[in-house]
Amino acid sequence: MVVIKADLNYIDDILKIENESFIDPLKKEDLIYEINDNPFSNFLLLKNDENKIVGYYNFWITFDSATIYRIAIKKSERNKGFARFLLQYGEKMLKEKGVEFLTLEVRTSNTSAINLYKSFGFQIITLKEHYYENGEDAYYMMKGLI
Ligand SMILES: CC(C)(COP(=O)(O)OP(=O)(O)OC[C@H]1O[C@@H](n2cnc3c(N)ncnc32)[C@H](O)[C@@H]1OP(=O)(O)O)[C@@H](O)C(=O)NCCC(=O)NCCS
């Protein structure tokens, strides 16, 4: 497995995973913005030994804090520890940059992601009611890095 910086050569692979992973998937132009233009974005891809993209992790850094914008693993490659691997990789980068805490919002129905984040040391800080477009609530979670 290898982690690389996202680039436009992989946009169709990313889009495919995005579409099978989220009920509100990003569009191609949103992904292009994240890869090429968003100055806060850190967009990582996880590649397997056959050179195929199995998942990605995009976090935004603003000064001493960072937020998880997207993390997703290809459906056929889930439950193999890949998301945890990406979170660990990202955490190392964040610590090297002196970032002090990492936050996220997650749908209250997304048990697999909530379990992943809890097992990685995140705590639920509060509930954000009707956070998503379909009216679903979000948990706001945080992990201190220092
Ligand atoms: C959430 C997601 C990223 C997890 O990826 P993954 O590579 O399958 O996760 P891992 O194999 O690294 O699992 C790590 C931990 O997460 C939790 N977890 C992952 N999948 C789970 C599931 N289906 N049910 C319960 N817990 C789960 C477990 O605590 C697991 O630890 P364990 O294996 O020791 O029990 C993946 O399911 C996904 O892409 N979902 C769609 C996109 C999404 O919801 N992203 C998060 C919101 S932005």
PDB file of C-alpha atoms and ligand atoms in Angstrom:
ATOM      1  CA  MET A   1       0.000   0.000   0.000  1.00  0.00           C
ATOM      2  CA  VAL A   2       1.168   3.501  -0.730  1.00  0.00           C
ATOM      3  CA  VAL A   3      -0.253   6.944   0.041  1.00  0.00           C
ATOM      4  CA  ILE A   4       0.018   9.567  -2.695  1.00  0.00           C
ATOM      5  CA  LYS A   5      -1.213  13.121  -3.148  1.00  0.00           C
ATOM      6  CA  ALA A   6      -4.392  13.254  -5.218  1.00  0.00           C
ATOM      7  CA  ASP A   7      -4.134  14.488  -8.783  1.00  0.00           C
ATOM      8  CA  LEU A   8      -6.540  14.777 -11.677  1.00  0.00           C
ATOM      9  CA  ASN A   9      -5.384  11.501 -13.261  1.00  0.00           C
ATOM     10  CA  TYR A  10      -7.375   9.711 -10.547  1.00  0.00           C
ATOM     11  CA  ILE A  11     -10.530  11.797 -10.708  1.00  0.00           C
ATOM     12  CA  ASP A  12     -12.696   9.017 -12.177  1.00  0.00           C
ATOM     13  CA  ASP A  13     -11.548   6.499  -9.547  1.00  0.00           C
ATOM     14  CA  ILE A  14     -12.303   9.014  -6.798  1.00  0.00           C
ATOM     15  CA  LEU A  15     -15.700   9.850  -8.290  1.00  0.00           C
ATOM     16  CA  LYS A  16     -16.652   6.180  -8.417  1.00  0.00           C
ATOM     17  CA  ILE A  17     -15.853   5.684  -4.720  1.00  0.00           C
ATOM     18  CA  GLU A  18     -17.555   8.984  -3.855  1.00  0.00           C
ATOM     19  CA  ASN A  19     -20.765   7.886  -5.613  1.00  0.00           C
ATOM     20  CA  GLU A  20     -20.923   4.506  -3.892  1.00  0.00           C
ATOM     21  CA  SER A  21     -20.067   5.961  -0.474  1.00  0.00           C
ATOM     22  CA  PHE A  22     -22.220   9.048   0.110  1.00  0.00           C
ATOM     23  CA  ILE A  23     -25.878   9.966  -0.272  1.00  0.00           C
ATOM     24  CA  ASP A  24     -24.751  13.496  -1.145  1.00  0.00           C
ATOM     25  CA  PRO A  25     -21.719  12.777  -3.353  1.00  0.00           C
ATOM     26  CA  LEU A  26     -19.466  15.557  -4.534  1.00  0.00           C
ATOM     27  CA  LYS A  27     -19.589  16.353  -8.230  1.00  0.00           C
ATOM     28  CA  LYS A  28     -16.581  16.174 -10.519  1.00  0.00           C
ATOM     29  CA  GLU A  29     -16.096  19.964 -10.379  1.00  0.00           C
ATOM     30  CA  ASP A  30     -16.137  19.910  -6.546  1.00  0.00           C
ATOM     31  CA  LEU A  31     -13.425  17.247  -6.574  1.00  0.00           C
ATOM     32  CA  ILE A  32     -11.343  19.231  -9.066  1.00  0.00           C
ATOM     33  CA  TYR A  33     -11.602  22.228  -6.733  1.00  0.00           C
ATOM     34  CA  GLU A  34     -10.475  20.078  -3.776  1.00  0.00           C
ATOM     35  CA  ILE A  35      -7.526  18.640  -5.708  1.00  0.00           C
ATOM     36  CA  ASN A  36      -6.324  21.752  -7.522  1.00  0.00           C
ATOM     37  CA  ASP A  37      -7.622  24.899  -5.891  1.00  0.00           C
ATOM     38  CA  ASN A  38      -8.650  24.620  -2.248  1.00  0.00           C
ATOM     39  CA  PRO A  39      -5.658  26.029  -0.338  1.00  0.00           C
ATOM     40  CA  PHE A  40      -6.739  24.302   2.907  1.00  0.00           C
ATOM     41  CA  SER A  41      -7.201  20.851   1.422  1.00  0.00           C
ATOM     42  CA  ASN A  42      -4.867  17.864   1.936  1.00  0.00           C
ATOM     43  CA  PHE A  43      -6.183  15.197  -0.405  1.00  0.00           C
ATOM     44  CA  LEU A  44      -4.532  11.785   0.000  1.00  0.00           C
ATOM     45  CA  LEU A  45      -5.134   8.618  -2.022  1.00  0.00           C
ATOM     46  CA  LEU A  46      -4.439   5.057  -0.879  1.00  0.00           C
ATOM     47  CA  LYS A  47      -3.153   2.815  -3.668  1.00  0.00           C
ATOM     48  CA  ASN A  48      -2.859  -0.963  -3.480  1.00  0.00           C
ATOM     49  CA  ASP A  49      -0.112  -3.188  -4.868  1.00  0.00           C
ATOM     50  CA  GLU A  50      -1.966  -3.451  -8.201  1.00  0.00           C
ATOM     51  CA  ASN A  51      -1.792   0.335  -8.514  1.00  0.00           C
ATOM     52  CA  LYS A  52      -5.542   0.702  -7.899  1.00  0.00           C
ATOM     53  CA  ILE A  53      -7.071   3.424  -5.701  1.00  0.00           C
ATOM     54  CA  VAL A  54      -8.829   1.801  -2.728  1.00  0.00           C
ATOM     55  CA  GLY A  55      -9.763   4.956  -0.849  1.00  0.00           C
ATOM     56  CA  TYR A  56      -9.059   8.567  -0.052  1.00  0.00           C
ATOM     57  CA  TYR A  57      -8.841  11.029   2.796  1.00  0.00           C
ATOM     58  CA  ASN A  58      -9.241  14.771   2.482  1.00  0.00           C
ATOM     59  CA  PHE A  59      -8.704  16.985   5.519  1.00  0.00           C
ATOM     60  CA  TRP A  60      -8.581  20.764   5.685  1.00  0.00           C
ATOM     61  CA  ILE A  61      -6.015  22.533   7.824  1.00  0.00           C
ATOM     62  CA  THR A  62      -6.723  26.012   9.169  1.00  0.00           C
ATOM     63  CA  PHE A  63      -3.977  27.292  11.462  1.00  0.00           C
ATOM     64  CA  ASP A  64      -3.868  25.080  14.593  1.00  0.00           C
ATOM     65  CA  SER A  65      -6.920  22.988  13.762  1.00  0.00           C
ATOM     66  CA  ALA A  66      -7.960  20.583  11.051  1.00  0.00           C
ATOM     67  CA  THR A  67     -11.226  19.051   9.983  1.00  0.00           C
ATOM     68  CA  ILE A  68     -12.006  15.824   8.187  1.00  0.00           C
ATOM     69  CA  TYR A  69     -13.847  16.745   5.014  1.00  0.00           C
ATOM     70  CA  ARG A  70     -14.035  13.315   3.380  1.00  0.00           C
ATOM     71  CA  ILE A  71     -12.807   9.813   4.050  1.00  0.00           C
ATOM     72  CA  ALA A  72     -14.016   6.866   2.015  1.00  0.00           C
ATOM     73  CA  ILE A  73     -12.935   3.360   1.130  1.00  0.00           C
ATOM     74  CA  LYS A  74     -14.078   1.454  -1.956  1.00  0.00           C
ATOM     75  CA  LYS A  75     -16.973  -0.834  -0.957  1.00  0.00           C
ATOM     76  CA  SER A  76     -15.165  -4.055  -1.904  1.00  0.00           C
ATOM     77  CA  GLU A  77     -12.134  -3.027   0.201  1.00  0.00           C
ATOM     78  CA  ARG A  78     -13.846  -2.111   3.472  1.00  0.00           C
ATOM     79  CA  ASN A  79     -13.167  -3.687   6.872  1.00  0.00           C
ATOM     80  CA  LYS A  80      -9.530  -4.297   6.074  1.00  0.00           C
ATOM     81  CA  GLY A  81      -8.140  -1.462   8.201  1.00  0.00           C
ATOM     82  CA  PHE A  82      -7.601   0.955   5.303  1.00  0.00           C
ATOM     83  CA  ALA A  83      -9.546   3.882   6.783  1.00  0.00           C
ATOM     84  CA  ARG A  84      -7.679   3.535  10.072  1.00  0.00           C
ATOM     85  CA  PHE A  85      -4.406   3.447   8.109  1.00  0.00           C
ATOM     86  CA  LEU A  86      -5.302   6.699   6.329  1.00  0.00           C
ATOM     87  CA  LEU A  87      -6.316   8.382   9.598  1.00  0.00           C
ATOM     88  CA  GLN A  88      -2.987   7.349  11.137  1.00  0.00           C
ATOM     89  CA  TYR A  89      -1.062   8.626   8.123  1.00  0.00           C
ATOM     90  CA  GLY A  90      -2.938  11.939   8.235  1.00  0.00           C
ATOM     91  CA  GLU A  91      -2.402  12.289  11.979  1.00  0.00           C
ATOM     92  CA  LYS A  92       1.351  12.003  11.511  1.00  0.00           C
ATOM     93  CA  MET A  93       1.234  14.806   8.918  1.00  0.00           C
ATOM     94  CA  LEU A  94      -0.894  16.983  11.206  1.00  0.00           C
ATOM     95  CA  LYS A  95       1.424  16.496  14.187  1.00  0.00           C
ATOM     96  CA  GLU A  96       4.443  17.379  12.042  1.00  0.00           C
ATOM     97  CA  LYS A  97       2.678  20.619  11.082  1.00  0.00           C
ATOM     98  CA  GLY A  98       1.904  21.419  14.721  1.00  0.00           C
ATOM     99  CA  VAL A  99      -1.874  21.098  14.331  1.00  0.00           C
ATOM    100  CA  GLU A 100      -3.455  20.815  17.780  1.00  0.00           C
ATOM    101  CA  PHE A 101      -6.857  19.288  17.180  1.00  0.00           C
ATOM    102  CA  LEU A 102      -8.864  17.472  14.555  1.00  0.00           C
ATOM    103  CA  THR A 103     -12.659  17.774  14.228  1.00  0.00           C
ATOM    104  CA  LEU A 104     -15.393  16.293  12.084  1.00  0.00           C
ATOM    105  CA  GLU A 105     -19.109  16.030  11.536  1.00  0.00           C
ATOM    106  CA  VAL A 106     -20.664  12.621  10.956  1.00  0.00           C
ATOM    107  CA  ARG A 107     -24.242  11.526  10.295  1.00  0.00           C
ATOM    108  CA  THR A 108     -25.776  10.061  13.463  1.00  0.00           C
ATOM    109  CA  SER A 109     -26.846   7.035  11.350  1.00  0.00           C
ATOM    110  CA  ASN A 110     -23.299   6.303  10.142  1.00  0.00           C
ATOM    111  CA  THR A 111     -22.395   3.633  12.699  1.00  0.00           C
ATOM    112  CA  SER A 112     -19.325   2.317  10.880  1.00  0.00           C
ATOM    113  CA  ALA A 113     -17.767   5.794  10.665  1.00  0.00           C
ATOM    114  CA  ILE A 114     -18.709   6.670  14.277  1.00  0.00           C
ATOM    115  CA  ASN A 115     -17.099   3.409  15.470  1.00  0.00           C
ATOM    116  CA  LEU A 116     -14.024   4.129  13.384  1.00  0.00           C
ATOM    117  CA  TYR A 117     -13.647   7.621  14.841  1.00  0.00           C
ATOM    118  CA  LYS A 118     -14.288   6.487  18.433  1.00  0.00           C
ATOM    119  CA  SER A 119     -11.755   3.689  18.100  1.00  0.00           C
ATOM    120  CA  PHE A 120      -9.302   6.298  16.830  1.00  0.00           C
ATOM    121  CA  GLY A 121      -9.723   8.469  19.929  1.00  0.00           C
ATOM    122  CA  PHE A 122     -12.401  10.939  18.847  1.00  0.00           C
ATOM    123  CA  GLN A 123     -15.027  12.051  21.336  1.00  0.00           C
ATOM    124  CA  ILE A 124     -18.522  13.331  20.645  1.00  0.00           C
ATOM    125  CA  ILE A 125     -18.607  17.010  21.635  1.00  0.00           C
ATOM    126  CA  THR A 126     -22.142  17.914  20.648  1.00  0.00           C
ATOM    127  CA  LEU A 127     -25.082  17.143  18.389  1.00  0.00           C
ATOM    128  CA  LYS A 128     -25.690  19.489  15.451  1.00  0.00           C
ATOM    129  CA  GLU A 129     -29.388  19.211  14.714  1.00  0.00           C
ATOM    130  CA  HIS A 130     -30.575  19.092  11.084  1.00  0.00           C
ATOM    131  CA  TYR A 131     -26.999  19.586   9.926  1.00  0.00           C
ATOM    132  CA  TYR A 132     -27.437  17.802   6.605  1.00  0.00           C
ATOM    133  CA  GLU A 133     -29.606  18.750   3.638  1.00  0.00           C
ATOM    134  CA  ASN A 134     -31.988  15.837   4.238  1.00  0.00           C
ATOM    135  CA  GLY A 135     -32.526  17.026   7.806  1.00  0.00           C
ATOM    136  CA  GLU A 136     -30.309  14.431   9.478  1.00  0.00           C
ATOM    137  CA  ASP A 137     -28.377  15.376  12.617  1.00  0.00           C
ATOM    138  CA  ALA A 138     -24.596  15.286  12.889  1.00  0.00           C
ATOM    139  CA  TYR A 139     -22.322  14.438  15.760  1.00  0.00           C
ATOM    140  CA  TYR A 140     -19.519  16.953  16.087  1.00  0.00           C
ATOM    141  CA  MET A 141     -16.454  15.005  17.179  1.00  0.00           C
ATOM    142  CA  MET A 142     -12.975  16.063  18.204  1.00  0.00           C
ATOM    143  CA  LYS A 143      -9.564  14.569  18.886  1.00  0.00           C
ATOM    144  CA  GLY A 144      -6.709  16.459  20.538  1.00  0.00           C
ATOM    145  CA  LEU A 145      -3.324  15.899  18.897  1.00  0.00           C
ATOM    146  CA  ILE A 146      -1.010  17.274  21.577  1.00  0.00           C
TER     147      ILE A 146
HETATM  148  C1  LIG B   1     -16.397   4.532   7.326  1.00  0.00           C
HETATM  149  C2  LIG B   1     -15.384   3.883   6.388  1.00  0.00           C
HETATM  150  C3  LIG B   1     -14.453   4.980   5.845  1.00  0.00           C
HETATM  151  C4  LIG B   1     -14.561   2.830   7.180  1.00  0.00           C
HETATM  152  O1  LIG B   1     -13.563   2.326   6.313  1.00  0.00           O
HETATM  153  P1  LIG B   1     -12.903   0.863   6.533  1.00  0.00           P
HETATM  154  O2  LIG B   1     -11.610   0.848   5.771  1.00  0.00           O
HETATM  155  O3  LIG B   1     -13.887  -0.170   6.236  1.00  0.00           O
HETATM  156  O4  LIG B   1     -12.606   0.915   8.108  1.00  0.00           O
HETATM  157  P2  LIG B   1     -11.476   0.065   8.861  1.00  0.00           P
HETATM  158  O5  LIG B   1     -11.405  -1.297   8.257  1.00  0.00           O
HETATM  159  O6  LIG B   1     -10.217   0.866   8.910  1.00  0.00           O
HETATM  160  O7  LIG B   1     -12.135  -0.069  10.304  1.00  0.00           O
HETATM  161  C5  LIG B   1     -11.638   0.590  11.427  1.00  0.00           C
HETATM  162  C6  LIG B   1     -12.691   0.583  12.536  1.00  0.00           C
HETATM  163  O8  LIG B   1     -13.865   1.255  12.090  1.00  0.00           O
HETATM  164  C7  LIG B   1     -15.030   0.630  12.639  1.00  0.00           C
HETATM  165  N1  LIG B   1     -15.838   0.074  11.543  1.00  0.00           N
HETATM  166  C8  LIG B   1     -15.517   0.061  10.217  1.00  0.00           C
HETATM  167  N2  LIG B   1     -16.531  -0.514   9.498  1.00  0.00           N
HETATM  168  C9  LIG B   1     -17.486  -0.861  10.379  1.00  0.00           C
HETATM  169  C10 LIG B   1     -18.774  -1.484  10.270  1.00  0.00           C
HETATM  170  N3  LIG B   1     -19.276  -1.877   9.068  1.00  0.00           N
HETATM  171  N4  LIG B   1     -19.507  -1.666  11.393  1.00  0.00           N
HETATM  172  C11 LIG B   1     -19.026  -1.287  12.601  1.00  0.00           C
HETATM  173  N5  LIG B   1     -17.813  -0.709  12.788  1.00  0.00           N
HETATM  174  C12 LIG B   1     -17.054  -0.498  11.695  1.00  0.00           C
HETATM  175  C13 LIG B   1     -14.526  -0.434  13.570  1.00  0.00           C
HETATM  176  O9  LIG B   1     -14.349   0.152  14.838  1.00  0.00           O
HETATM  177  C14 LIG B   1     -13.178  -0.768  12.956  1.00  0.00           C
HETATM  178  O10 LIG B   1     -12.290  -1.325  13.877  1.00  0.00           O
HETATM  179  P3  LIG B   1     -12.188  -2.932  14.061  1.00  0.00           P
HETATM  180  O11 LIG B   1     -11.918  -3.487  12.686  1.00  0.00           O
HETATM  181  O12 LIG B   1     -11.037  -3.079  14.997  1.00  0.00           O
HETATM  182  O13 LIG B   1     -13.502  -3.346  14.594  1.00  0.00           O
HETATM  183  C15 LIG B   1     -16.098   3.134   5.208  1.00  0.00           C
HETATM  184  O14 LIG B   1     -17.120   2.319   5.734  1.00  0.00           O
HETATM  185  C16 LIG B   1     -16.678   4.067   4.151  1.00  0.00           C
HETATM  186  O15 LIG B   1     -16.012   4.429   3.176  1.00  0.00           O
HETATM  187  N6  LIG B   1     -17.942   4.467   4.345  1.00  0.00           N
HETATM  188  C17 LIG B   1     -18.619   5.377   3.396  1.00  0.00           C
HETATM  189  C18 LIG B   1     -18.080   6.785   3.497  1.00  0.00           C
HETATM  190  C19 LIG B   1     -18.240   7.361   4.900  1.00  0.00           C
HETATM  191  O16 LIG B   1     -19.230   7.164   5.575  1.00  0.00           O
HETATM  192  N7  LIG B   1     -17.214   8.132   5.346  1.00  0.00           N
HETATM  193  C20 LIG B   1     -17.204   8.714   6.667  1.00  0.00           C
HETATM  194  C21 LIG B   1     -17.997   9.949   6.772  1.00  0.00           C
HETATM  195  S1  LIG B   1     -17.178  11.346   6.039  1.00  0.00           S
END
